[in-house]
CSV table of C-alpha atoms in Angstrom, one decimal:
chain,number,residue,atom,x,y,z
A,1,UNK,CA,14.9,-13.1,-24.0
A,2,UNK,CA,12.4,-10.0,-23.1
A,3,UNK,CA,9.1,-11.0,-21.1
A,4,UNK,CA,6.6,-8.8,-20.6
A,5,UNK,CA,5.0,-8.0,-17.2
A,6,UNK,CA,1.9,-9.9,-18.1
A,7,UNK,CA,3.7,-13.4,-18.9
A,8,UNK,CA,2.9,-16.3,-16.7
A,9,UNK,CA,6.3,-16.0,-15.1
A,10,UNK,CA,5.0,-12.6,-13.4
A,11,UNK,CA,2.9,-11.7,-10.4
A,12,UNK,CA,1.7,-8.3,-9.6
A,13,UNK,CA,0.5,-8.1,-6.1
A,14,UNK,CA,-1.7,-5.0,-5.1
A,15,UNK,CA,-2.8,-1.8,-6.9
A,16,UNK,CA,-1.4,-2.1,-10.4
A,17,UNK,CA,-3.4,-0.3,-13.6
A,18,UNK,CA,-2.3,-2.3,-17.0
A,19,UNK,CA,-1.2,0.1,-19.3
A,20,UNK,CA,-0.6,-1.1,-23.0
A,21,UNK,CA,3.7,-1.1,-22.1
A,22,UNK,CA,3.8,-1.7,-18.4
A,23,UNK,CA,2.5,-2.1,-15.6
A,24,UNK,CA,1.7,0.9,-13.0
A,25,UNK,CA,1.2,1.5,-9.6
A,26,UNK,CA,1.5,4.8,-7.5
A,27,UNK,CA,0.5,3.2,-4.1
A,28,UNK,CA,3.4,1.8,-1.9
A,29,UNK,CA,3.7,-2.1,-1.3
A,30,UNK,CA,3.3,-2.6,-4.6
A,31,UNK,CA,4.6,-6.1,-5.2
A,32,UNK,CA,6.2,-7.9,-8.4
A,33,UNK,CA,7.0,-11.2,-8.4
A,34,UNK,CA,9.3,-13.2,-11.3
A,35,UNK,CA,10.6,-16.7,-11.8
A,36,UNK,CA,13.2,-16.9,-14.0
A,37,UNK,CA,15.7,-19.8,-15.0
A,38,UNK,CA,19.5,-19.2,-15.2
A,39,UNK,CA,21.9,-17.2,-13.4
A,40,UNK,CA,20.9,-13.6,-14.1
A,41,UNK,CA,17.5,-11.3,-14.9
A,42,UNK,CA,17.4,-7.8,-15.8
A,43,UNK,CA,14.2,-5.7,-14.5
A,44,UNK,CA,13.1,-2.8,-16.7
A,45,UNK,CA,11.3,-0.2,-15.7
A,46,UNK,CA,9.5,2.8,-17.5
A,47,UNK,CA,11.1,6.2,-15.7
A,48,UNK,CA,9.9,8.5,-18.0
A,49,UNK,CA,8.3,11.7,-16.1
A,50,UNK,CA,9.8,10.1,-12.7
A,51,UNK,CA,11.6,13.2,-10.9
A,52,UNK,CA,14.4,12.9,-7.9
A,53,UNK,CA,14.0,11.5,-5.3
A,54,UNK,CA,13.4,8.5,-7.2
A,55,UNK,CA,10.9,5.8,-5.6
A,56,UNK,CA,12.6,3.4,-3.4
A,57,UNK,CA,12.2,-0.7,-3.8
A,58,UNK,CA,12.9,-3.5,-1.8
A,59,UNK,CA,14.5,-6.5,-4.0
A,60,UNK,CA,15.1,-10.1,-2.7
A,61,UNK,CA,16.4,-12.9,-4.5
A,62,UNK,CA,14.8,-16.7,-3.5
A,63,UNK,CA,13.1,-15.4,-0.7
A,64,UNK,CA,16.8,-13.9,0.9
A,65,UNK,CA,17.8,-10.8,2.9
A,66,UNK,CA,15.8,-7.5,1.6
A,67,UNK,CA,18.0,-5.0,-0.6
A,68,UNK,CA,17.3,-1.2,-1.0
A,69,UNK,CA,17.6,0.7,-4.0
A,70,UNK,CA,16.4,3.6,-6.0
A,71,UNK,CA,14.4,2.2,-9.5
A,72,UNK,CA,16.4,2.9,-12.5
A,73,UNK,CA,15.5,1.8,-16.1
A,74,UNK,CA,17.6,-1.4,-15.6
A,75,UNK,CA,17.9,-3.6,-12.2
A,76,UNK,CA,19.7,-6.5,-12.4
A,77,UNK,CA,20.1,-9.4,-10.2
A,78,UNK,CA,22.4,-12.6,-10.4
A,79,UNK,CA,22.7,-15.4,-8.2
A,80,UNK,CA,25.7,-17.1,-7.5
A,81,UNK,CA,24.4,-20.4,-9.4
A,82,UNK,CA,22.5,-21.5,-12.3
A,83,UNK,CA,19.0,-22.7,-11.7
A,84,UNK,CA,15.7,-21.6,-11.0
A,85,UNK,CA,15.1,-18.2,-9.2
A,86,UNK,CA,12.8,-15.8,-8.0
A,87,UNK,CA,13.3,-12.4,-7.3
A,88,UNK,CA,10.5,-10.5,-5.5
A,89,UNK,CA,10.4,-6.3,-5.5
A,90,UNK,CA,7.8,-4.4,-3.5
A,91,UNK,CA,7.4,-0.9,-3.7
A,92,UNK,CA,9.1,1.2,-0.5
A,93,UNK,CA,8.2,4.6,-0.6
A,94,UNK,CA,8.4,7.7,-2.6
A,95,UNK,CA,8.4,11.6,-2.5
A,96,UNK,CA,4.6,11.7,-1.4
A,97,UNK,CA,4.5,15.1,-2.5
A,98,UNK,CA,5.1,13.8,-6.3
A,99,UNK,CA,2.3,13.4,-8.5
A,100,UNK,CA,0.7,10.2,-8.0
A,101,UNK,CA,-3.1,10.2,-9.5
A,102,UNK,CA,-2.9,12.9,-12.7
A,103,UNK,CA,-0.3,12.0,-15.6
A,104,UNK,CA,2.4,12.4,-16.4
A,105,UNK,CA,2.9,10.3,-12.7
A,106,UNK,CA,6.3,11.6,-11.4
A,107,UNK,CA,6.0,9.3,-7.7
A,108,UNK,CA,5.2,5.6,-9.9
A,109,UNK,CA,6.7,2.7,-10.4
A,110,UNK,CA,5.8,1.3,-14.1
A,111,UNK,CA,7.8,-2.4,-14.4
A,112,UNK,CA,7.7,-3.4,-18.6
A,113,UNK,CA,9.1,-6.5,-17.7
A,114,UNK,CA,12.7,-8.7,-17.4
A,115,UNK,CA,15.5,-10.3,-19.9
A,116,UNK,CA,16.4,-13.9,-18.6
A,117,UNK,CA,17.8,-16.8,-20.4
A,118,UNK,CA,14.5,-18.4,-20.0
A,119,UNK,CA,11.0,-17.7,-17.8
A,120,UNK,CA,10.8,-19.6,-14.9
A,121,UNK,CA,7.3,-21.8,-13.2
A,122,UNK,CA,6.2,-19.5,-10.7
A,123,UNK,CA,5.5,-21.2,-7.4
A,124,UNK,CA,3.9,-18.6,-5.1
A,125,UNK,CA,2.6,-18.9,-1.6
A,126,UNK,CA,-1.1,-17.8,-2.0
A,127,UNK,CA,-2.5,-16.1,0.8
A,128,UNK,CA,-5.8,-14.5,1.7
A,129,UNK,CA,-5.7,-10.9,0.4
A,130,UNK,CA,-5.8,-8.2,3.2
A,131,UNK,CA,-6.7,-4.6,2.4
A,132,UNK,CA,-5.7,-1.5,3.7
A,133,UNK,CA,-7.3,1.7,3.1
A,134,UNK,CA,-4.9,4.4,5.1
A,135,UNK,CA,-3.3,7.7,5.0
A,136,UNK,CA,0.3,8.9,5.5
A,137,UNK,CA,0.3,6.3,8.6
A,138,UNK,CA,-0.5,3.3,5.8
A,139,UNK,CA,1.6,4.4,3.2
A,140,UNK,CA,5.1,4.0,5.9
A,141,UNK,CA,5.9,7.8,6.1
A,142,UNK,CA,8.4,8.9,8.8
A,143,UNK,CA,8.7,5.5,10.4
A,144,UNK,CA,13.0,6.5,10.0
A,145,UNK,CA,12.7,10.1,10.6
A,146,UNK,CA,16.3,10.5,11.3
A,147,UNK,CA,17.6,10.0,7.8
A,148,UNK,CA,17.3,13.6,6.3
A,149,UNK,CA,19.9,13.8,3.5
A,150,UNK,CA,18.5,17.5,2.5
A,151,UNK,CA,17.7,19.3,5.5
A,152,UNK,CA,15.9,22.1,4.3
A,153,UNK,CA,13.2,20.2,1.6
A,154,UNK,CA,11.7,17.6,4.4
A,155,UNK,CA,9.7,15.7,1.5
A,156,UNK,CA,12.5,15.0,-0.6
A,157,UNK,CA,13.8,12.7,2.2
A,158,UNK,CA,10.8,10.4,2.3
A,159,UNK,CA,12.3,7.3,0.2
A,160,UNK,CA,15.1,7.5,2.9
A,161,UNK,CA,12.4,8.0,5.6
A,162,UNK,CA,9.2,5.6,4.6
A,163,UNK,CA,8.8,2.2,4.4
A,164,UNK,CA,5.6,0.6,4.2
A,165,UNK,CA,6.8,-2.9,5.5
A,166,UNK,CA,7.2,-2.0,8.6
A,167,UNK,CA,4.1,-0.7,8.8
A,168,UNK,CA,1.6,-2.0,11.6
A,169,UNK,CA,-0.7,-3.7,8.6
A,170,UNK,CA,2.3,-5.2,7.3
A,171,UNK,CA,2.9,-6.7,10.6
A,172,UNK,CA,0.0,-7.7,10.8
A,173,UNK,CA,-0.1,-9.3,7.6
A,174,UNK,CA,3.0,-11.4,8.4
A,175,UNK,CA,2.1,-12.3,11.8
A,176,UNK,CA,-1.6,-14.0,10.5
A,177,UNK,CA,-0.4,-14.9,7.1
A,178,UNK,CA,-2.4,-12.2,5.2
A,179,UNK,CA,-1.3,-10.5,1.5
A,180,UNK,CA,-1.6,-7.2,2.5
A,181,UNK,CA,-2.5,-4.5,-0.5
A,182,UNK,CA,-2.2,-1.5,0.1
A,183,UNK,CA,-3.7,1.8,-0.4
A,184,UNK,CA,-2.0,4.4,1.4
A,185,UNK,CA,-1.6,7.9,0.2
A,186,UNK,CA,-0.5,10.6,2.6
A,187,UNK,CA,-2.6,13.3,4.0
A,188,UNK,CA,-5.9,11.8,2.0
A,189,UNK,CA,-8.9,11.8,4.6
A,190,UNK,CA,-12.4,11.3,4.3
A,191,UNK,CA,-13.3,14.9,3.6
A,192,UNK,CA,-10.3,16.2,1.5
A,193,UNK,CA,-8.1,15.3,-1.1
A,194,UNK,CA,-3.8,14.7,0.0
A,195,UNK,CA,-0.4,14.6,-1.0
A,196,UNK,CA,0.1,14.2,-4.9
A,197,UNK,CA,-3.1,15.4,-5.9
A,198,UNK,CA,-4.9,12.1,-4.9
A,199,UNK,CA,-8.5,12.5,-4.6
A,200,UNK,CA,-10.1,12.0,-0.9
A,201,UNK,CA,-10.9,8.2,-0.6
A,202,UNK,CA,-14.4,8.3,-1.5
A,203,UNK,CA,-13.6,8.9,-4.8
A,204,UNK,CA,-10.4,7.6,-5.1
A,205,UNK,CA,-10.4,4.2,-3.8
A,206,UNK,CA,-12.5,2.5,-6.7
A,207,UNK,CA,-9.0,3.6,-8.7
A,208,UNK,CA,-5.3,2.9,-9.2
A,209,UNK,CA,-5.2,6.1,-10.7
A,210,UNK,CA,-7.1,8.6,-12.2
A,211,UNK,CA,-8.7,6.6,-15.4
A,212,UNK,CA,-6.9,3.3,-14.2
A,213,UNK,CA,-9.7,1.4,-12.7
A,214,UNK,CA,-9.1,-1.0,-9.7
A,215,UNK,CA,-8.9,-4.9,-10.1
A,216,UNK,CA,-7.2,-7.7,-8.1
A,217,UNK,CA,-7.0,-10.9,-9.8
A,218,UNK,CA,-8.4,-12.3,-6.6
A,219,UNK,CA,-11.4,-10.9,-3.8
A,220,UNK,CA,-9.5,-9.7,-0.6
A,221,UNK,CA,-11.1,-11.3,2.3
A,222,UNK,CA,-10.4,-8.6,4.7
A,223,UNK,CA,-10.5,-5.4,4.6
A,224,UNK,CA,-9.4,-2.6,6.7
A,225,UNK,CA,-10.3,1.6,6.6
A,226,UNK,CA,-8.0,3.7,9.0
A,227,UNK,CA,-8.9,7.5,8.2
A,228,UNK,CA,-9.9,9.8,10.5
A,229,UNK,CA,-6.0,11.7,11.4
A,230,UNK,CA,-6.4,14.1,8.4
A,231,UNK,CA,-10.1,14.8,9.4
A,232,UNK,CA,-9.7,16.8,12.4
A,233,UNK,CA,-11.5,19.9,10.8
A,234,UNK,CA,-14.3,17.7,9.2
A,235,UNK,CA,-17.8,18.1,10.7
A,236,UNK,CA,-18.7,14.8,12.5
A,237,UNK,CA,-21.9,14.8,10.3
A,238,UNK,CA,-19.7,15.1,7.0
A,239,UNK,CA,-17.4,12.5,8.1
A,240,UNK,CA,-19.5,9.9,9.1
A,241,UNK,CA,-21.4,10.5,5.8
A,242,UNK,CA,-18.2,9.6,4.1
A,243,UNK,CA,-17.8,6.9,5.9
A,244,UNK,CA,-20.6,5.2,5.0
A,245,UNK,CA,-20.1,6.3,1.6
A,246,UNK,CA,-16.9,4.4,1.5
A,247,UNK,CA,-18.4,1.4,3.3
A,248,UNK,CA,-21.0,1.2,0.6
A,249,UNK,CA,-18.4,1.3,-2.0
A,250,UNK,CA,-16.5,-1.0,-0.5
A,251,UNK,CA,-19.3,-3.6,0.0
A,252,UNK,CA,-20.5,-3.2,-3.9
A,253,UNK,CA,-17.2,-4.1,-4.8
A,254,UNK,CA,-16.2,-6.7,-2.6
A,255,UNK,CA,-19.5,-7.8,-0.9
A,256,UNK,CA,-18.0,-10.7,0.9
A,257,UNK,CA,-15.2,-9.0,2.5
A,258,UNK,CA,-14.7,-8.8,6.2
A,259,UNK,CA,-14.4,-5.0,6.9
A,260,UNK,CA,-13.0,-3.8,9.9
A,261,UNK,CA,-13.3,-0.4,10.8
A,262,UNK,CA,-9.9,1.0,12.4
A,263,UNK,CA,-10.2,3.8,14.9
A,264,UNK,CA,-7.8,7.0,14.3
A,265,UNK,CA,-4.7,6.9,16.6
A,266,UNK,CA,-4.9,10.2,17.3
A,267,UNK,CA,-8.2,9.8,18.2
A,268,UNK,CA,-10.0,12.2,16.1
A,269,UNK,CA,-14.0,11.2,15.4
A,270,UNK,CA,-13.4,8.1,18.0
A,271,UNK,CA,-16.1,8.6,19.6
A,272,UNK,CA,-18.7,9.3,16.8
A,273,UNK,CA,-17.5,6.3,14.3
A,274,UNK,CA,-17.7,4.1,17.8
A,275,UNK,CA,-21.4,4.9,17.4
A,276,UNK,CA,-22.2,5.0,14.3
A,277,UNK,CA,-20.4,1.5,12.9
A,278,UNK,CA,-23.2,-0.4,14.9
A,279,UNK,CA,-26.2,1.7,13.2
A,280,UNK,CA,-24.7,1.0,10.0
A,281,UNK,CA,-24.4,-2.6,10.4
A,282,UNK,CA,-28.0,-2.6,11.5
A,283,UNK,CA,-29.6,0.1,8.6
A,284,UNK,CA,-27.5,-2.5,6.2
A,285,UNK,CA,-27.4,-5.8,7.3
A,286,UNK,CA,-24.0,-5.7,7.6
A,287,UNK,CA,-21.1,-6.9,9.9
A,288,UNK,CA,-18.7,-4.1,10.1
A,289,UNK,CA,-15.8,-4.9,12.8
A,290,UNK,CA,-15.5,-1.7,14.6
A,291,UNK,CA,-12.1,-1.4,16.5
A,292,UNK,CA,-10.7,1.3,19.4
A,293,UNK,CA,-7.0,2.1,19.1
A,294,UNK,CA,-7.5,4.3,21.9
A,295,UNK,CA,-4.7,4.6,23.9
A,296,UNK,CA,-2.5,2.0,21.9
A,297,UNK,CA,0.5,5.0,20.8
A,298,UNK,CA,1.3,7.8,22.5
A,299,UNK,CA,-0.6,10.9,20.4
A,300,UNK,CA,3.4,12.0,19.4
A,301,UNK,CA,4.5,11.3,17.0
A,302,UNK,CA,1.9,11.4,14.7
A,303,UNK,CA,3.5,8.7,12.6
A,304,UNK,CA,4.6,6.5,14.3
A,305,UNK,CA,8.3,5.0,14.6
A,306,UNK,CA,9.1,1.4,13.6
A,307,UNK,CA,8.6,1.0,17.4
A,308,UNK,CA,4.8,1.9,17.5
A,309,UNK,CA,3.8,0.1,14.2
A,310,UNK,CA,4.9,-3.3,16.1
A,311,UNK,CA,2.7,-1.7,19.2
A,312,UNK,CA,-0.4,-1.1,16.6
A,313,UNK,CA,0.4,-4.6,15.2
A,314,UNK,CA,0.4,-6.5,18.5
A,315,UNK,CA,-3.0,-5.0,19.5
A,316,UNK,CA,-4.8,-5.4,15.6
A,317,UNK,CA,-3.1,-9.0,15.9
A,318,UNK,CA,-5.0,-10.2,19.2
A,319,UNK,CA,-8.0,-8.5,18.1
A,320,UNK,CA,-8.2,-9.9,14.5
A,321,UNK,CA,-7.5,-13.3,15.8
A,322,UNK,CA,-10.4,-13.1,18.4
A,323,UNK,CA,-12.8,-12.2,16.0
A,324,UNK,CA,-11.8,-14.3,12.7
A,325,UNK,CA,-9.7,-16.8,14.4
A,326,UNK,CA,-6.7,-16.8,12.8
C-alpha cells in the first residue's frame, strides 16, 4: 500500500516546502523519517528536472550503520525479518552549483512517499531543534576533497566530496542532543547571493525556496548564524546592517530562540561583529550570544576537513554548554 509523505507514519525533519505531490527540500540535512510494518518499503522520489550528479542520501534501517546512495525514483530497503521498522534518510550533499531556489530545482530532493505492507507507529526521539544558518562550510562541502571522479568539472564531484553530517554543527548537535536543521547553501553571504542562484540570507532565509515559505512543525530553541567567509569584499557598514537585518528576522520569527552569533573562521568582519553583537543586544533588548572562532582552524583550507569540523565542534561544544548548560 502507497502512503503519502504527509501520513502519520512520516517525519520530515528541517527545511521541507509541501508541494501538492511531495515533499521538497534543496537544503542538505534534510531528514525523512518512516515507520513501516513488514519486511520491506519502497521510497519514491520525484526526479523530474534533477540533473547528474544526482544528490546524495544517507539511509539507515532501525537506527543501523549509515548507507550511501544516489536518489533514484525507487529506493528500497528490506530487513532481514518481519516486524516493525524504521528507516531514516537525510539529505548528504549535492552539485551546489545546481539550481536550488528557482524551478524547475535540478539540486532537490522531492520524497512522494513509500509502498509497505502496512504504516508503522512512529516512535521518534524528540529533541530540541537547533538551527544553522551557514554557507558552503554548513552545507558539508569539501570535507572529502580527495574523491574527484571528474577531474576537470570540480563541482560535479561534490556528492562524492560533501557531507553535512560531519559537519562541526552536526557534531555539535550529537554531542548535546540537539536536532540540527539546516540551512546551508554555498557561497551565500550576507551581502550577495551563492551557488544555485540562492538569494543572500537576508532574503532567503524566511524560505525553503523561492515561493515555498519556511515552517517547522516545532520552534527551534537555538539558533545559530555563521556568515562572514563569503563577505570579504563587503563594507563593514553594509555587513553589519545585514546582520542585524537577519537578526531581526530571525527574532520576528522565532522570538524565543537562543541565537548565537558564530564568528567567521577565516576571520573576516571578526572584529566589527565582536562589537557590534553587544550594541544590538542593548538597542534591542536582546541576548544575542556572540562567539570568537578565532584561531580554532588553521585559515587553510577554507573548508575544513572532517578533521577540523570535530576541532570547530569541540570548541562550540564547551562554549554552548557554558552558557546554556547542556
Amino acid at each position: 500500500m502507497f502512503y503519502k509523505y504527509d501520513h502519520e507514519s512520516v517525519k520530515l525533519i528541517g527545511r521541507w516546502g509541501r508541494e501538492p505531490e511531495s515533499a521538497v527540500t534543496t537544503a542538505t540535512g534534510g531528514k525523512i523519517v518512516i515507520a513501516f510494518r513488514g519486511k520491506a518499503a519502497v521510497l519514491h522520489f520525484d526526479m523530474l528536472w534533477n540533473a547528474p550528479e544526482y544528490p546524495h542520501l544517507w539511509v539507515m534501517l532501525d537506527d543501523g550503520n549509515k548507507i550511501e546512495t544516489a536518489v533514484s525514483m525507487y529506493l528500497r530497503v528490506e530487513a532481514k525479518k518481519e516486524g516493525d521498522h524504521t528507516v531514516t534518510v537525510i539529505y548528504k550533499g549535492a552539485n551546489e552549483n545546481q539550481h536550488r531556489w528557482y524551478r524547475p530545482l535540478e539540486g532537490k530532493i522531492a520524497f512522494r512517499g513509500y509502498d509497505a505492507d502496512e504504516a508503522g507507529v512512529l516512535s521518534y526521539e524528540e529533541k530540541p531543534y537547533f538551527e544553522i544558518i551557514g554557507d558552503s562550510i554548513s552545507e558539508g562541502v569539501l570535507i572529502d576533497p580527495f574523491y574527484r571522479p571528474n577531474e576537470k568539472w570540480d563541482t560535479f564531484n561534490r556528492p562524492y566530496q560533501d557531507d553535512v553530517t560531519a559537519t562541526y554543527h552536526y557534531l555539535t548537535a550529537d554531542a548535546l542532543g540537539l536536532e540540527p536543521l539546516v540551512m546551508g547553501y554555498g557561497a551565500v553571504g550576507m551581502s550577495h547571493a551563492g551557488s544555485g542562484s540562492v538569494p543572500r540570507v537576508g532574503i532567503s532565509y524566511p524560505y525553503c525556496y523561492d515561493g515555498m515559505k519556511m515552517t517547522y512543525d516545532k520552534e527551534p530553541e537555538y539558533i545559530l548564524i555563521n556568515h562572514g567567509a563569503n563577505d570579504w569584499n563587503a563594507k563593514t557598514e553594509d555587513y553589519l546592517a545585514w546582520y542585524g537585518e537577519l537578526l531581526d528576522m530571525i527574532y520576528e520569527m522565532h522570538p524565543a530562540a537562543k541565537v548565537i552569533a558564530l564568528s567567521a573562521f577565516c576571520g573576516n568582519h571578526h572584529d566589527a561583529l565582536r562589537d557590534f553583537i553587544p550594541r544590538y543586544n542593548q538597542e534591542n533588548g536582546k541576548d544575542v550570544f556572540f562567539i570568537s572562532s578565532k584561531g580554532w582552524v588553521p585559515l587553510e583550507p577554507l573548508h575544513p576537513l572532517r578533521d577540523g569540523h570535530q576541532i570547530i565542534a569541540n570548541n562550540l561544544i564547551a562554549a554552548m554548554k557554558e552558557r546554556y548548560g547542556l
